[in-house]
mmCIF file of C-alpha atoms in Angstrom:
data_model
loop_
_atom_site.group_PDB
_atom_site.id
_atom_site.type_symbol
_atom_site.label_atom_id
_atom_site.label_comp_id
_atom_site.label_asym_id
_atom_site.label_seq_id
_atom_site.Cartn_x
_atom_site.Cartn_y
_atom_site.Cartn_z
ATOM 1 C CA MET A 1416 126.197 60.999 86.957
ATOM 2 C CA ASP A 1417 124.347 58.458 84.916
ATOM 3 C CA ASN A 1418 120.860 59.258 83.877
ATOM 4 C CA PRO A 1419 119.030 60.306 86.647
ATOM 5 C CA ALA A 1420 115.671 59.693 85.387
ATOM 6 C CA ALA A 1421 116.713 55.824 85.241
ATOM 7 C CA ARG A 1422 117.666 55.839 88.826
ATOM 8 C CA PRO A 1423 115.299 54.830 91.824
ATOM 9 C CA ARG A 1424 113.861 57.894 93.838
ATOM 10 C CA LYS A 1425 113.114 58.183 97.619
ATOM 11 C CA ARG A 1426 110.503 60.831 98.421
ATOM 12 C CA ALA A 1427 109.794 62.641 101.693
ATOM 13 C CA TRP A 1428 107.650 65.641 103.311
ATOM 14 C CA PHE A 1429 109.805 67.693 105.642
ATOM 15 C CA PHE A 1430 107.813 69.721 108.087
ATOM 16 C CA LEU A 1431 110.094 72.862 109.265
ATOM 17 C CA GLN A 1432 109.580 73.986 112.631
ATOM 18 C CA ILE A 1433 110.629 77.835 112.634
ATOM 19 C CA ALA A 1434 112.219 79.395 115.814
ATOM 20 C CA GLU A 1435 110.384 82.407 117.286
ATOM 21 C CA GLY A 1436 110.982 85.518 115.694
ATOM 22 C CA TYR A 1437 111.693 84.630 112.170
ATOM 23 C CA SER A 1438 109.685 84.805 109.497
ATOM 24 C CA PRO A 1439 108.141 81.863 107.670
ATOM 25 C CA HIS A 1440 108.048 83.310 104.164
ATOM 26 C CA GLU A 1441 111.521 84.364 104.358
ATOM 27 C CA ILE A 1442 112.786 81.110 105.495
ATOM 28 C CA ALA A 1443 110.782 79.425 102.637
ATOM 29 C CA LEU A 1444 112.715 81.728 100.300
ATOM 30 C CA ASN A 1445 115.846 81.149 101.479
ATOM 31 C CA LEU A 1446 115.498 77.426 101.586
ATOM 32 C CA TYR A 1447 114.610 77.544 97.805
ATOM 33 C CA LYS A 1448 117.380 80.161 97.209
ATOM 34 C CA GLN A 1449 120.074 77.909 98.580
ATOM 35 C CA TYR A 1450 118.736 74.580 96.753
ATOM 36 C CA LYS A 1451 118.970 76.551 93.380
ATOM 37 C CA ASP A 1452 122.319 77.396 94.206
ATOM 38 C CA GLN A 1453 123.578 74.056 94.386
ATOM 39 C CA PRO A 1454 126.149 73.096 91.450
ATOM 40 C CA GLU A 1455 124.253 72.058 88.504
ATOM 41 C CA GLY A 1456 124.638 68.353 88.923
ATOM 42 C CA ASP A 1457 123.318 68.201 92.442
ATOM 43 C CA LEU A 1458 120.038 69.554 91.085
ATOM 44 C CA ASP A 1459 119.436 66.366 89.565
ATOM 45 C CA ARG A 1460 120.417 64.491 93.036
ATOM 46 C CA PHE A 1461 117.211 65.948 94.641
ATOM 47 C CA VAL A 1462 114.318 67.887 93.815
ATOM 48 C CA VAL A 1463 112.974 70.651 96.273
ATOM 49 C CA ILE A 1464 109.715 70.657 94.939
ATOM 50 C CA ARG A 1465 108.172 73.679 96.667
ATOM 51 C CA ALA A 1466 108.149 75.153 100.112
ATOM 52 C CA CYS A 1467 104.668 75.310 101.429
ATOM 53 C CA LEU A 1468 103.733 77.812 104.417
ATOM 54 C CA ILE A 1469 101.337 76.028 106.585
ATOM 55 C CA LYS A 1470 99.175 76.421 109.737
ATOM 56 C CA GLY A 1471 97.559 74.284 112.558
ATOM 57 C CA PHE A 1472 100.401 72.212 113.117
ATOM 58 C CA GLU A 1473 102.155 73.892 116.148
ATOM 59 C CA ARG A 1474 105.360 76.192 115.042
ATOM 60 C CA PHE A 1475 105.811 73.783 111.865
ATOM 61 C CA ARG A 1476 105.030 76.382 109.173
ATOM 62 C CA ILE A 1477 106.816 74.849 106.318
ATOM 63 C CA VAL A 1478 106.302 71.474 104.699
ATOM 64 C CA VAL A 1479 108.635 70.870 101.809
ATOM 65 C CA PRO A 1480 108.116 67.625 99.304
ATOM 66 C CA VAL A 1481 111.187 66.207 98.107
ATOM 67 C CA ASP A 1482 112.046 63.921 95.509
ATOM 68 C CA ALA A 1483 115.786 62.301 95.521
ATOM 69 C CA ILE A 1484 117.939 59.971 93.798
ATOM 70 C CA VAL A 1485 118.834 56.665 95.430
ATOM 71 C CA LEU A 1486 122.540 56.123 94.489
ATOM 72 C CA GLU A 1487 124.008 52.633 94.107
ATOM 73 C CA ASP A 1488 125.711 51.104 96.853
ATOM 74 C CA GLU A 1489 124.744 53.572 99.242
ATOM 75 C CA PRO A 1490 121.734 53.562 102.169
ATOM 76 C CA GLU A 1491 118.372 54.624 100.488
ATOM 77 C CA GLU A 1492 118.048 57.435 103.527
ATOM 78 C CA LEU A 1493 121.413 58.774 102.774
ATOM 79 C CA VAL A 1494 120.124 61.566 100.327
ATOM 80 C CA LEU A 1495 117.317 62.788 102.506
ATOM 81 C CA ASP A 1496 120.110 62.645 105.299
ATOM 82 C CA GLU A 1497 121.594 65.244 102.866
ATOM 83 C CA VAL A 1498 118.489 67.219 102.301
ATOM 84 C CA GLU A 1499 117.417 67.687 106.087
ATOM 85 C CA GLU A 1500 121.082 68.940 106.696
ATOM 86 C CA LEU A 1501 120.608 71.644 103.691
ATOM 87 C CA PHE A 1502 117.428 72.188 105.476
ATOM 88 C CA LYS A 1503 118.903 72.562 109.172
ATOM 89 C CA ALA A 1504 121.737 75.227 107.952
ATOM 90 C CA ILE A 1505 118.923 77.364 107.362
ATOM 91 C CA LYS A 1506 119.544 80.353 110.163
ATOM 92 C CA GLY A 1507 115.802 80.207 111.713
ATOM 93 C CA VAL A 1508 114.785 76.615 111.153
ATOM 94 C CA HIS A 1509 114.281 75.363 114.655
ATOM 95 C CA SER A 1510 113.666 71.433 114.208
ATOM 96 C CA ILE A 1511 112.724 69.284 111.128
ATOM 97 C CA ILE A 1512 110.005 66.357 111.017
ATOM 98 C CA ARG A 1513 110.697 63.869 107.964
ATOM 99 C CA ILE A 1514 107.833 61.872 106.643
ATOM 100 C CA VAL A 1515 109.260 59.240 103.997
ATOM 101 C CA VAL A 1516 106.904 57.956 101.245
ATOM 102 C CA GLU A 1517 106.682 54.408 100.984
ATOM 103 C CA ASP A 1518 104.146 54.448 98.071
ATOM 104 C CA HIS A 1519 101.673 56.692 96.485
ATOM 105 C CA VAL A 1520 98.497 56.455 94.462
ATOM 106 C CA PRO A 1521 98.201 57.268 91.378
ATOM 107 C CA GLU A 1522 100.658 55.248 89.703
ATOM 108 C CA PRO A 1523 102.234 56.260 87.457
ATOM 109 C CA PRO A 1524 102.185 60.177 89.124
ATOM 110 C CA HIS A 1525 101.539 61.239 85.805
ATOM 111 C CA PHE A 1526 97.972 60.848 86.343
ATOM 112 C CA THR A 1527 97.682 62.940 89.325
ATOM 113 C CA GLN A 1528 95.785 66.187 89.047
ATOM 114 C CA ALA A 1529 96.797 69.691 89.678
ATOM 115 C CA TYR A 1530 94.805 72.739 89.785
ATOM 116 C CA ILE A 1531 96.213 76.172 88.747
ATOM 117 C CA THR A 1532 94.667 79.727 89.356
ATOM 118 C CA GLU A 1533 94.347 82.250 86.764
ATOM 119 C CA THR A 1534 96.922 84.448 88.873
ATOM 120 C CA GLU A 1535 99.302 81.538 88.896
ATOM 121 C CA PHE A 1536 98.688 81.100 85.150
ATOM 122 C CA ALA A 1537 99.017 84.739 84.039
ATOM 123 C CA LEU A 1538 102.344 84.777 86.168
ATOM 124 C CA GLY A 1539 103.612 81.673 84.524
ATOM 125 C CA MET A 1540 102.923 83.323 81.061
ATOM 126 C CA GLU A 1541 104.752 86.643 82.156
ATOM 127 C CA LEU A 1542 107.831 84.045 83.168
ATOM 128 C CA GLY A 1543 107.315 82.404 79.592
ATOM 129 C CA ILE A 1544 106.084 78.984 80.964
ATOM 130 C CA THR A 1545 104.218 77.787 78.219
ATOM 131 C CA ASP A 1546 103.604 74.082 78.910
ATOM 132 C CA VAL A 1547 100.410 74.668 80.525
ATOM 133 C CA ALA A 1548 97.412 75.679 78.074
ATOM 134 C CA HIS A 1549 95.243 77.151 80.545
ATOM 135 C CA SER A 1550 94.213 77.853 84.062
ATOM 136 C CA GLY A 1551 91.899 75.180 86.074
ATOM 137 C CA ARG A 1552 92.111 71.728 86.577
ATOM 138 C CA GLN A 1553 95.094 70.114 84.926
ATOM 139 C CA TYR A 1554 94.122 66.417 83.558
ATOM 140 C CA PRO A 1555 96.128 64.219 82.853
ATOM 141 C CA LYS A 1556 98.874 66.375 83.749
ATOM 142 C CA SER A 1557 101.434 66.177 86.656
ATOM 143 C CA PRO A 1558 101.715 68.887 89.094
ATOM 144 C CA GLY A 1559 105.381 69.035 88.103
ATOM 145 C CA SER A 1560 104.124 70.644 85.156
ATOM 146 C CA ASN A 1561 103.334 73.592 87.452
ATOM 147 C CA LYS A 1562 106.985 75.208 87.662
ATOM 148 C CA TRP A 1563 105.621 78.332 89.455
ATOM 149 C CA GLY A 1564 104.284 76.861 92.404
#
């Protein structure tokens, strides 16, 4: 694949409904493991940013933001279809709602702010992640710099 950063992107949020009797936490771990176990080149095709456990939305207990490459001469939604199939293959995922991002604010996304707790910061230091200099509000850093969550 040519330079992935030069390709247009499609972004979406996937809400995963969990089947009765399954652990959302275990499914989230399996989801991220399945993503990370792909061939190296596929990791640039789409990025599973994180899996957030949520409440208050029926049995939809996991939301996953995804950033994907739009391939030349292919429908924009194709890569999101592939991501959805990856998620559907995880045991315990009952159904999925996909919400596609049309635009985002701020532009460029580098001006997005993040907040890193002291616990997250300490874990990052333990793991050798040094691109964040302190806990607290991260401005003007993108949340993408928060590699551990």
